[in-house]
Every structure is written in structure tokens, then in C-alpha cells.
Short mmCIF file of C-alpha atoms in Angstrom, two decimals:
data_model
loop_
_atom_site.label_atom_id
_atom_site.label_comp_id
_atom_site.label_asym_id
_atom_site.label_seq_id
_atom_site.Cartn_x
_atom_site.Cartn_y
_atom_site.Cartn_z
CA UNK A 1368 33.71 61.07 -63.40
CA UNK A 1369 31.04 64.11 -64.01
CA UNK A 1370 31.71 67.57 -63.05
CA UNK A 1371 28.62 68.81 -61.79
CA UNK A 1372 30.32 71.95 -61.44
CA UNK A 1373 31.01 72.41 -65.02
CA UNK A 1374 26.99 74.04 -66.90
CA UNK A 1375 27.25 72.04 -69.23
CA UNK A 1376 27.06 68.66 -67.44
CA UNK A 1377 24.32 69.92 -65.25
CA UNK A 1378 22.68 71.18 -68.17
CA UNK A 1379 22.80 67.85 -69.86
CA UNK A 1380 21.89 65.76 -66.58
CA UNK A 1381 19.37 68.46 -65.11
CA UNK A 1382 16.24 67.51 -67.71
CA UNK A 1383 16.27 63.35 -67.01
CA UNK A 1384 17.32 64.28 -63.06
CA UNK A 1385 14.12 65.92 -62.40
CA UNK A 1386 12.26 63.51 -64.28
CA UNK A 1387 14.02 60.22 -62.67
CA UNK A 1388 13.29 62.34 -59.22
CA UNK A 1389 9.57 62.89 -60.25
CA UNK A 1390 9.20 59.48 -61.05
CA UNK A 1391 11.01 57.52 -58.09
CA UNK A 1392 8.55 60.37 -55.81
CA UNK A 1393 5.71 58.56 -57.64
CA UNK A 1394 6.85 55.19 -56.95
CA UNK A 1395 7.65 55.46 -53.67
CA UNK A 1396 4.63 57.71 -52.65
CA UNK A 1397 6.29 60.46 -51.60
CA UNK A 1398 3.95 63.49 -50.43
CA UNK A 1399 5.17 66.98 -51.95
CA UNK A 1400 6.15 68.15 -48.87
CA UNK A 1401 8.60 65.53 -47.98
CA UNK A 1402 9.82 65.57 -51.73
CA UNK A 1403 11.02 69.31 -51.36
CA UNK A 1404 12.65 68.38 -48.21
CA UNK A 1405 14.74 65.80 -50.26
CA UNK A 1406 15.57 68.14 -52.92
CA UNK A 1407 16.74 70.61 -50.20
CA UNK A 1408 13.88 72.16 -48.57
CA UNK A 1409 13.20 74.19 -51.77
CA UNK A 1410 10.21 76.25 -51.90
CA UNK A 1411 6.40 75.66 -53.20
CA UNK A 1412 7.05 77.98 -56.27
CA UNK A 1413 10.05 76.65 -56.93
CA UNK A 1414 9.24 73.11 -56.41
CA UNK A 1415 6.04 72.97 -58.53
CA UNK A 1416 7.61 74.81 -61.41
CA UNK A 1417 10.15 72.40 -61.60
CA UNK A 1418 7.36 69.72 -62.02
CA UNK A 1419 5.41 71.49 -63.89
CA UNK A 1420 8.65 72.16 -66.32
CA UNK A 1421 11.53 70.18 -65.54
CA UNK A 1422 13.84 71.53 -68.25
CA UNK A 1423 15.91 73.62 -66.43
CA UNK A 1424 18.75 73.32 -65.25
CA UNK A 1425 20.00 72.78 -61.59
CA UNK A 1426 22.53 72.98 -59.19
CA UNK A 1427 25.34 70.97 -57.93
CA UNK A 1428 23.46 70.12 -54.58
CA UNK A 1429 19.92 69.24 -56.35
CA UNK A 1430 21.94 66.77 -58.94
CA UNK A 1431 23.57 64.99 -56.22
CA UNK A 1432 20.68 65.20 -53.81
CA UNK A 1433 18.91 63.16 -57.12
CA UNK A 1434 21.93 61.33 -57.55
CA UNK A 1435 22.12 59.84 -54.75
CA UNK A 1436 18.39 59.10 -54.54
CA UNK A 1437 18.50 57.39 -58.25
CA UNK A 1438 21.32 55.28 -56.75
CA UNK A 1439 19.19 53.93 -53.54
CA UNK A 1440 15.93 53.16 -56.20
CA UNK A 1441 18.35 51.36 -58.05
CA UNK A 1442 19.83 49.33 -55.52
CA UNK A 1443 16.15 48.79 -54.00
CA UNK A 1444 14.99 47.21 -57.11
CA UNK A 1445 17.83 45.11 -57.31
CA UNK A 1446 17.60 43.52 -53.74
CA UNK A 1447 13.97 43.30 -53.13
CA UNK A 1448 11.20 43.06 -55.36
CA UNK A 1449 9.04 45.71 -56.74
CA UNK A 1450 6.65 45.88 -54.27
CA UNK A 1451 8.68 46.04 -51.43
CA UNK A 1452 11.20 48.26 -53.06
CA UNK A 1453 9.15 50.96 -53.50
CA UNK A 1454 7.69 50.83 -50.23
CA UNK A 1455 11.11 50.16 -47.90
CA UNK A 1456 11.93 54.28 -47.73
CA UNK A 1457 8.91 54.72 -45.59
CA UNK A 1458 8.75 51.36 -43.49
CA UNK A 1459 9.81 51.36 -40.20
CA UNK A 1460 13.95 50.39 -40.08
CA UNK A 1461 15.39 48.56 -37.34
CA UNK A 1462 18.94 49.21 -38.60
CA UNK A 1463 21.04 50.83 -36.15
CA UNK A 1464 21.77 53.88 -38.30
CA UNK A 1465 18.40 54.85 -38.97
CA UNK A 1466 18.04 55.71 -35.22
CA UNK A 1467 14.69 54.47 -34.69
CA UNK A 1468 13.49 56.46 -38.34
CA UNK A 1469 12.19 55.72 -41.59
CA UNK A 1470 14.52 55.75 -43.98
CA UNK A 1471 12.89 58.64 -46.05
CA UNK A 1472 13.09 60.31 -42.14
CA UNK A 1473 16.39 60.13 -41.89
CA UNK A 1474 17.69 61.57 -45.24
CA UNK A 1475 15.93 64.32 -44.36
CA UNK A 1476 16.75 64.86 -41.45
CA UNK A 1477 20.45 64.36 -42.14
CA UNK A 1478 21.50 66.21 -45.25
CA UNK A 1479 23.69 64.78 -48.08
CA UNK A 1480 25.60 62.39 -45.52
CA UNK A 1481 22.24 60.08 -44.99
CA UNK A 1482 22.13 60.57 -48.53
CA UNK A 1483 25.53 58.63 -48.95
CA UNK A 1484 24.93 56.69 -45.85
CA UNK A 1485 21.69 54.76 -47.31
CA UNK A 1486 23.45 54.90 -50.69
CA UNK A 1487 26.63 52.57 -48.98
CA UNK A 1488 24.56 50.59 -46.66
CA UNK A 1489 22.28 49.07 -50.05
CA UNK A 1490 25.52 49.19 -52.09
CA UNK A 1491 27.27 46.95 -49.52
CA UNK A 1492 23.84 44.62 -48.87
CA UNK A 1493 23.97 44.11 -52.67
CA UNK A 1494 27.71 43.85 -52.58
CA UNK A 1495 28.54 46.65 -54.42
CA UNK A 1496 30.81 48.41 -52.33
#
């Protein structure tokens, strides 16, 4: 298991976090605004240098905010195809726990536990849990 509160993990994993993260925001057409809220409702100076450098390293809650969001593109692309896993974040989501949301609505909204929760409920659909 990684430390992510030991520097030098995060300053191993911080460079290829913030790309993966960049990336996946791509993919999944993810407007700036609703990016920063993922990473933790960082600001526009700090969010934007990050893109415009991403070799710097973060903090425990950004690397598991990316962690976690690495993990759901992952699972995504292994139960639906390409096209449909990039888009299912901002779909409407009939699912009980999503409470009527999108589920890019209701990470945000809920912190690091709707993090984990879409993380387990696409873990156990693909039964990895």
C-alpha cells in the first residue's frame, strides 16, 4: 500500500496524477469549473498552473481525489464501451444513490465519500469488490 503521506510517494505519483486527471477531464468533457470542484474546489490560479505545469507535487487529498477518479475511468472502460464510458459521469443516473444527480453532480457535491461510493458501486458492477 502507498503512503501518500510520506513526500516522496506524492512526489513520485504527483507528475502522472495530474496528467491522468487532465486527461480523463478531456475525455469525459469536463468544463474547468467542475474540474476544480473535483480536485477540491481549488482556485483559478492554482488550478491553471497546475495545467499549465503539472510537475509539482500535491497533497494527500488531491492524490486521492485523482485516485479515486483514475479508478472510476478505469472501471468505466472496462464495463461499457468507449463511447459510453466517457460520457456516463454526466448522464442522467437512475441509481438510487445518485439521488436524482449526475454522477459527476454527486462527487461534487459529496466530498471524498461519493468519491469511494462511485468507486465501489463500478467495482462491484464489474465484480471487483
Amino acid at each position: 500500500m502507498i503512503d501518500l503521506n510520506d513526500q516522496g510517494e506524492r512526489v513520485r505519483l504527483s507528475g502522472g496524477a495530474l496528467r491522468a486527471f487532465f486527461n480523463i477531464m478531456a475525455k469525459w468533457q469536463v468544463k474547468d469549473d467542475d474540474a476544480k470542484a473535483l480536485l477540491g474546489g481549488i482556485s483559478n490560479g492554482a488550478f491553471y498552473a497546475l495545467k499549465k505545469t503539472p510537475d509539482r507535487t500535491l497533497d494527500t487529498d488531491t492524490l486521492t481525489r485523482i485516485s479515486y477518479l483514475v479508478g472510476i475511468f478505469k472501471a468505466l472502460h472496462i464495463l461499457y464501451g468507449d463511447d459510453l464510458a466517457d460520457k456516463w459521469i454526466s448522464l442522467p443516473n437512475k441509481n438510487r444513490i445518485f439521488h436524482g444527480l449526475t454522477p459527476l453532480a454527486f462527487i461534487q457535491a459529496g466530498g471524498l465519500l461519493s468519491f469511494q461510493t462511485v468507486r465501489r458501486l463500478l467495482d462491484a458492477r464489474r465484480g471487483g469488490v
